[in-house]
CSV table of C-alpha atoms and ligand atoms in Angstrom, one decimal:
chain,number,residue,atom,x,y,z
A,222,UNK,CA,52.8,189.0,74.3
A,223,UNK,CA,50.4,190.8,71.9
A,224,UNK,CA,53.0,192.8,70.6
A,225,UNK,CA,55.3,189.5,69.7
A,226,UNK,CA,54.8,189.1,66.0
A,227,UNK,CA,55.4,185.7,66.4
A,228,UNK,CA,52.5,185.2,68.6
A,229,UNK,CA,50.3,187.8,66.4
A,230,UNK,CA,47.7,185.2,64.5
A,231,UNK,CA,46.8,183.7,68.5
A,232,UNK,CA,43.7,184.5,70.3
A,233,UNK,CA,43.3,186.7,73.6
A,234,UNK,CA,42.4,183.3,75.4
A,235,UNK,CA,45.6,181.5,74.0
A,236,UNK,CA,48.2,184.2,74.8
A,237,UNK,CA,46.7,184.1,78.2
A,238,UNK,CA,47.1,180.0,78.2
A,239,UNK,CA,51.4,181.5,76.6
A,240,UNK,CA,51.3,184.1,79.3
A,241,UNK,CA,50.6,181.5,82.0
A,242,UNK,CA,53.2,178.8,80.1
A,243,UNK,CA,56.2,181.0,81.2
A,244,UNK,CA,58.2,183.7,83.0
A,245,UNK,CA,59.3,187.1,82.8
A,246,UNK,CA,62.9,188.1,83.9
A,247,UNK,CA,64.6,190.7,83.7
A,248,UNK,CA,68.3,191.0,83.5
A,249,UNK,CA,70.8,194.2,83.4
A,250,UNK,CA,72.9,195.9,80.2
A,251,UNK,CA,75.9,193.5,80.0
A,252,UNK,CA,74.4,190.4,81.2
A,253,UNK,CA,76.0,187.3,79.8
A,254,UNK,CA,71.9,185.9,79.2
A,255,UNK,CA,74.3,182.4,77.6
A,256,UNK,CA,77.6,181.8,76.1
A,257,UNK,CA,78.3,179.5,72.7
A,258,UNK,CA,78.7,176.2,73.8
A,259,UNK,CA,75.9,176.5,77.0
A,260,UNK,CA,73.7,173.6,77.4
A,261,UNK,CA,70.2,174.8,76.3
A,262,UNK,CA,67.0,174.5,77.9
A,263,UNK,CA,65.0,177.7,77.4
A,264,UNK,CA,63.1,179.9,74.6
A,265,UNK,CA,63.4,183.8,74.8
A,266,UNK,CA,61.3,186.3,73.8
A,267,UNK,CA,62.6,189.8,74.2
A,268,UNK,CA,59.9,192.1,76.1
A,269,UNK,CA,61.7,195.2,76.6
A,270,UNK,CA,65.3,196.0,75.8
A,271,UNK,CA,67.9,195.0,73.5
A,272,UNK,CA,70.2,191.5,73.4
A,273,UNK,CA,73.2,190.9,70.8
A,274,UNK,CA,73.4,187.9,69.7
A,275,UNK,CA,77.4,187.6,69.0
A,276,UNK,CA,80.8,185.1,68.2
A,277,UNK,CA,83.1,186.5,71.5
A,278,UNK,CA,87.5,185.1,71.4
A,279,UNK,CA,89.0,184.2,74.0
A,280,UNK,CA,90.9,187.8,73.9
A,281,UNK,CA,87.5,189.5,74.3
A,282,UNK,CA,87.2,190.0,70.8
A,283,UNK,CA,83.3,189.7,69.4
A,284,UNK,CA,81.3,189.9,66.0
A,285,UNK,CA,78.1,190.9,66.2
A,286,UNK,CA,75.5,188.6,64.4
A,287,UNK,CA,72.4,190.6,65.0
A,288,UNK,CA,70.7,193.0,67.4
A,289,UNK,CA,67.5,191.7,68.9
A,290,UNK,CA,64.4,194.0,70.0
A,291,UNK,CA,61.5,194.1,71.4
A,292,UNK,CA,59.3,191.3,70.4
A,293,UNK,CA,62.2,189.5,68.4
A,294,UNK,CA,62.6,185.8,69.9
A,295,UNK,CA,65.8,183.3,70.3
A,296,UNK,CA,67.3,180.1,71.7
A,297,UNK,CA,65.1,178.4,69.4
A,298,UNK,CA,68.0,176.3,67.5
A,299,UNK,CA,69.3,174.4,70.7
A,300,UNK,CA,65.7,173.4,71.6
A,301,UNK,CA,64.9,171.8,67.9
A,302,UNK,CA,68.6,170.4,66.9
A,303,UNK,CA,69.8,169.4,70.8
A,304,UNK,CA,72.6,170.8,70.4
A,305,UNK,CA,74.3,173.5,72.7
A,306,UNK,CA,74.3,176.9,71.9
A,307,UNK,CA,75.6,178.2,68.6
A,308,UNK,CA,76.4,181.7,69.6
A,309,UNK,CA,76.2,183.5,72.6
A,310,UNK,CA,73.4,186.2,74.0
A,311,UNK,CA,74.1,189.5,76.0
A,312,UNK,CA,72.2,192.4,77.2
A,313,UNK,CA,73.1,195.6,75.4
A,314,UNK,CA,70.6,197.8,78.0
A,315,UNK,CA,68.8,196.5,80.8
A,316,UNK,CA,66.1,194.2,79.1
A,317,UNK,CA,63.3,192.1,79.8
A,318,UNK,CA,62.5,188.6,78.9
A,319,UNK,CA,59.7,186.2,78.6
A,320,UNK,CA,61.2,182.5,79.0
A,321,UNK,CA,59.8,179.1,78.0
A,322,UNK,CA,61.3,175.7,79.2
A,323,UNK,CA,62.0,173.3,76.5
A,324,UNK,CA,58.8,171.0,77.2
A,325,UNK,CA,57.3,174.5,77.1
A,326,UNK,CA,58.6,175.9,73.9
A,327,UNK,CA,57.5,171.6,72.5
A,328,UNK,CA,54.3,171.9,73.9
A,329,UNK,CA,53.9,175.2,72.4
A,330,UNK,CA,55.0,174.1,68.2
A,331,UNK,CA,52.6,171.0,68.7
A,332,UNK,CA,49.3,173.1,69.7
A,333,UNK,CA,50.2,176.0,67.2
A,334,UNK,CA,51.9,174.4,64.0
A,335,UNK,CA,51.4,177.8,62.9
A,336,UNK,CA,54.3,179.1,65.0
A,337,UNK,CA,56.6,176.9,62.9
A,338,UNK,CA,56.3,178.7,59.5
A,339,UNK,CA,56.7,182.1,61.1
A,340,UNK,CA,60.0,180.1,63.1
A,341,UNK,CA,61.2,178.8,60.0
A,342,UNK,CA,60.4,182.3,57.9
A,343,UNK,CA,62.4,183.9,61.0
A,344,UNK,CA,65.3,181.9,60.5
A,345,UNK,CA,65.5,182.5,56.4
A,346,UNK,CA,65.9,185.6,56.9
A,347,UNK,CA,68.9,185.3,59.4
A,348,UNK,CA,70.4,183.0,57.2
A,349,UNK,CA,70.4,185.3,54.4
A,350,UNK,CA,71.8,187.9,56.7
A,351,UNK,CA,74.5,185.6,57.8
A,352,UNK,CA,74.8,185.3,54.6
A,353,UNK,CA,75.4,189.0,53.6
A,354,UNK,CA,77.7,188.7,56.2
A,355,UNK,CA,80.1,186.3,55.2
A,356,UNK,CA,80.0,188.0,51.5
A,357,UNK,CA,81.4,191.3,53.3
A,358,UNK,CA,83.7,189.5,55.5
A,359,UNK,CA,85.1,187.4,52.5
A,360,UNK,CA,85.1,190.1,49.6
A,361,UNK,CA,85.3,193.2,51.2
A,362,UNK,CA,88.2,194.7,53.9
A,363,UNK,CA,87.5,196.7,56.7
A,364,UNK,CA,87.2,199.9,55.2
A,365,UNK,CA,84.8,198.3,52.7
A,366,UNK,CA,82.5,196.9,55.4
A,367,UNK,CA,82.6,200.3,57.3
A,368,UNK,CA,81.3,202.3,54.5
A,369,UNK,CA,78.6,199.3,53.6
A,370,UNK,CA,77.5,199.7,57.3
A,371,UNK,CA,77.3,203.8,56.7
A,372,UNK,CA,75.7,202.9,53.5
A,373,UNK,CA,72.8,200.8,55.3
A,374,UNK,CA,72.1,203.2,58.3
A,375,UNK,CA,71.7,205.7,56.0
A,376,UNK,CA,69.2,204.3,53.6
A,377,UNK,CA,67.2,203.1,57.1
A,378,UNK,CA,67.8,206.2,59.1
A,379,UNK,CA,68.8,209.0,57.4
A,380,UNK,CA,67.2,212.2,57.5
A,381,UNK,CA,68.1,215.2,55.5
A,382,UNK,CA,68.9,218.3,57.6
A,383,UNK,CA,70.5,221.4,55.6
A,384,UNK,CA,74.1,220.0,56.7
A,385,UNK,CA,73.6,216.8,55.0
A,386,UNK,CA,72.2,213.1,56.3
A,387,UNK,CA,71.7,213.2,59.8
A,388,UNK,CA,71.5,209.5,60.9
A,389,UNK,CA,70.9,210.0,65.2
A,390,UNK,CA,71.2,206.8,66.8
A,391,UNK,CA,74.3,205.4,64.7
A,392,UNK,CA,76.4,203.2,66.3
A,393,UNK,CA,79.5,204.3,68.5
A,394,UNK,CA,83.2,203.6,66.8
A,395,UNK,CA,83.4,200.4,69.5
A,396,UNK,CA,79.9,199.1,68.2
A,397,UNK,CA,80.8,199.1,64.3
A,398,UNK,CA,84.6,197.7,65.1
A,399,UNK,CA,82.7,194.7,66.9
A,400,UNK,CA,79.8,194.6,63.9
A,401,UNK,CA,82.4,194.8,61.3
A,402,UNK,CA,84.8,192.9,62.6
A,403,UNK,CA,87.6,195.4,63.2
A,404,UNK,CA,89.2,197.2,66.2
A,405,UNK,CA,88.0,200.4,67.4
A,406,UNK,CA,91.5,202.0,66.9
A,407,UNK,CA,91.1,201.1,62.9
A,408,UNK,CA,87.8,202.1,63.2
A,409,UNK,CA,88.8,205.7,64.3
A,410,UNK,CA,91.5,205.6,61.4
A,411,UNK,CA,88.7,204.9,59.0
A,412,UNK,CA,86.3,207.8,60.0
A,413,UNK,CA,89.3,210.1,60.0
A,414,UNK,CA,89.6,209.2,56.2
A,415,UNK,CA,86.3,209.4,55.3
A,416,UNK,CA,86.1,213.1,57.5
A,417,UNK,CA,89.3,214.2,55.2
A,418,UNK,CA,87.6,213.4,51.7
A,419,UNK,CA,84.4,214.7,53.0
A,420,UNK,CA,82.3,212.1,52.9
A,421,UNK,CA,81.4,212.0,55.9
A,422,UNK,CA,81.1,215.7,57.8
A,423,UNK,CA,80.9,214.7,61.3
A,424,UNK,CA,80.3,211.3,63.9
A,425,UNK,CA,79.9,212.4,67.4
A,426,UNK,CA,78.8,210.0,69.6
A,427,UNK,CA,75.8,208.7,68.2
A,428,UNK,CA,75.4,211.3,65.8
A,429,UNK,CA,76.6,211.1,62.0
A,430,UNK,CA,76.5,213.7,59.2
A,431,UNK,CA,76.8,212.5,55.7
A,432,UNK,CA,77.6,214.0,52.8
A,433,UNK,CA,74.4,214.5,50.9
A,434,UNK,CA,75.7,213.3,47.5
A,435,UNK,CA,78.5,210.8,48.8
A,436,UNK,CA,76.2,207.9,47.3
A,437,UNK,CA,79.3,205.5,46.3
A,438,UNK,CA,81.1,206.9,49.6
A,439,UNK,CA,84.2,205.7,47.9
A,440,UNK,CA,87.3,206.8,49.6
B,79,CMP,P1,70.6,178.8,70.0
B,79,CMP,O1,71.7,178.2,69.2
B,79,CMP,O2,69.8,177.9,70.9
B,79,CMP,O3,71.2,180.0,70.9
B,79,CMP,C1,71.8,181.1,70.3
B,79,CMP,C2,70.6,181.7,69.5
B,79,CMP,O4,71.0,182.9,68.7
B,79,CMP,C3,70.2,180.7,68.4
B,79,CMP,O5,69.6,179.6,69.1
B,79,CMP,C4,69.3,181.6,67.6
B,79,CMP,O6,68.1,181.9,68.2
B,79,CMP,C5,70.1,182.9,67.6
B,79,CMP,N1,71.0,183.0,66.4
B,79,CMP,C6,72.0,182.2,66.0
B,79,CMP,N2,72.6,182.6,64.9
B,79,CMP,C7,72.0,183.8,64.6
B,79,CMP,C8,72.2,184.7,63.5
B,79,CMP,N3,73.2,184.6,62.6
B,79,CMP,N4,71.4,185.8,63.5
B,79,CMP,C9,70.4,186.0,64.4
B,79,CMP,N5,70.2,185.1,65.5
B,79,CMP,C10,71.0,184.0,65.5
């Protein structure tokens, strides 16, 4: 719990009070941890892994909201507004939680009113991604989101290598259909595109080359 940025202005002895307050489960890639709509009783923090937090159709369909690491927390909304869950919460790799119960998760915000600001800082933030979100959604089509999400793993990942931007862990085609909102046949159609007006020099598997100068990746 040291390593939980939410938790980082607490004292040895009182993340060892946290430590003893809850649980730690674990739980494999593809877990269902809660759907939208769940009654909600427990906090999360993530420990180890990675859960997608994520609107899922009846036809199987999903957008993904936001990717959730190690040390990120959720599940808070449900235990402050008593309402059931907003979105629903799944495993992308086998991943370890710590878990609070609701009178946990209470007691916890009433001894450290400090947790609250960092809580309510946490949620600004997804707000103004959601935000963002709805912007691209609204404004942009699918080829226009595509190349937004291109534009963003490249400014946080990209490395230049002599055959252009090398991003290495890039999402797969599936991943960015589900993050864009898009399916991964369209997805495919896209990249093909952007290989044939070279802006893009190659995406295998996780691996993309950019164009060094595509800045405006316009198509
Ligand atoms: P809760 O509604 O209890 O269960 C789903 C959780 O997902 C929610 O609490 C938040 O912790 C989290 N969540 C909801 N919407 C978003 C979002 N847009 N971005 C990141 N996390 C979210």
């Amino acid at each position: 719990l040291k390593n939980v940025p939410l938790f980082n202005s607490l004292a040895n002895e009182q993340l060892k009070t946290l430590f003893r307050a809850g649980i730690t489960k674990s739980f494999p890639k593809d877990h269902v941890i809660f759907y939208q709509h769940d009654h909600g009783d427990t906090f999360y923090i993530v420990i180890t892994g990675k859960v997608k937090i994520t609107l899922l159709n009846e036809d199987g369909k999903e957008i993904v909201l936001s990717l959730l690491k190690e040390g990120d927390f959720f599940g808070e909304m449900s235990l402050m507004d008593d309402e059931t869950r907003s979105v629903s919460a799944v495993c992308v790799e086998n991943t370890t939680l710590f878990l609070f119960t609701r009178n946990q998760f209470h007691k916890l915000i009433s001894n450290y009113p400090g947790l609250l600001t960092k809580i309510f800082t946490e949620i600004c933030s997804r707000l103004r991604h959601a935000n963002k979100k709805i912007e691209s959604l609204a404004f942009l089509d699918v080829c226009g989101r595509t190349i937004q999400l291109l534009q963003q793993l490249k400014l946080e990942q990209g490395e230049k290598t002599n055959a252009g931007i090398e991003i290495s862990h890039a999402p797969t085609h599936k991943e960015i259909a589900s993050m864009v909102g898009a399916s991964r046949e369209t997805i495919t159609r896209i990249i093909k595109v952007l290989k044939d007006n070279n802006t893009l020099v190659s995406y295998k598997g996780r691996k993309v080359i950019l164009r060094e100068h595509a800045n405006n990746l316009l198509i």
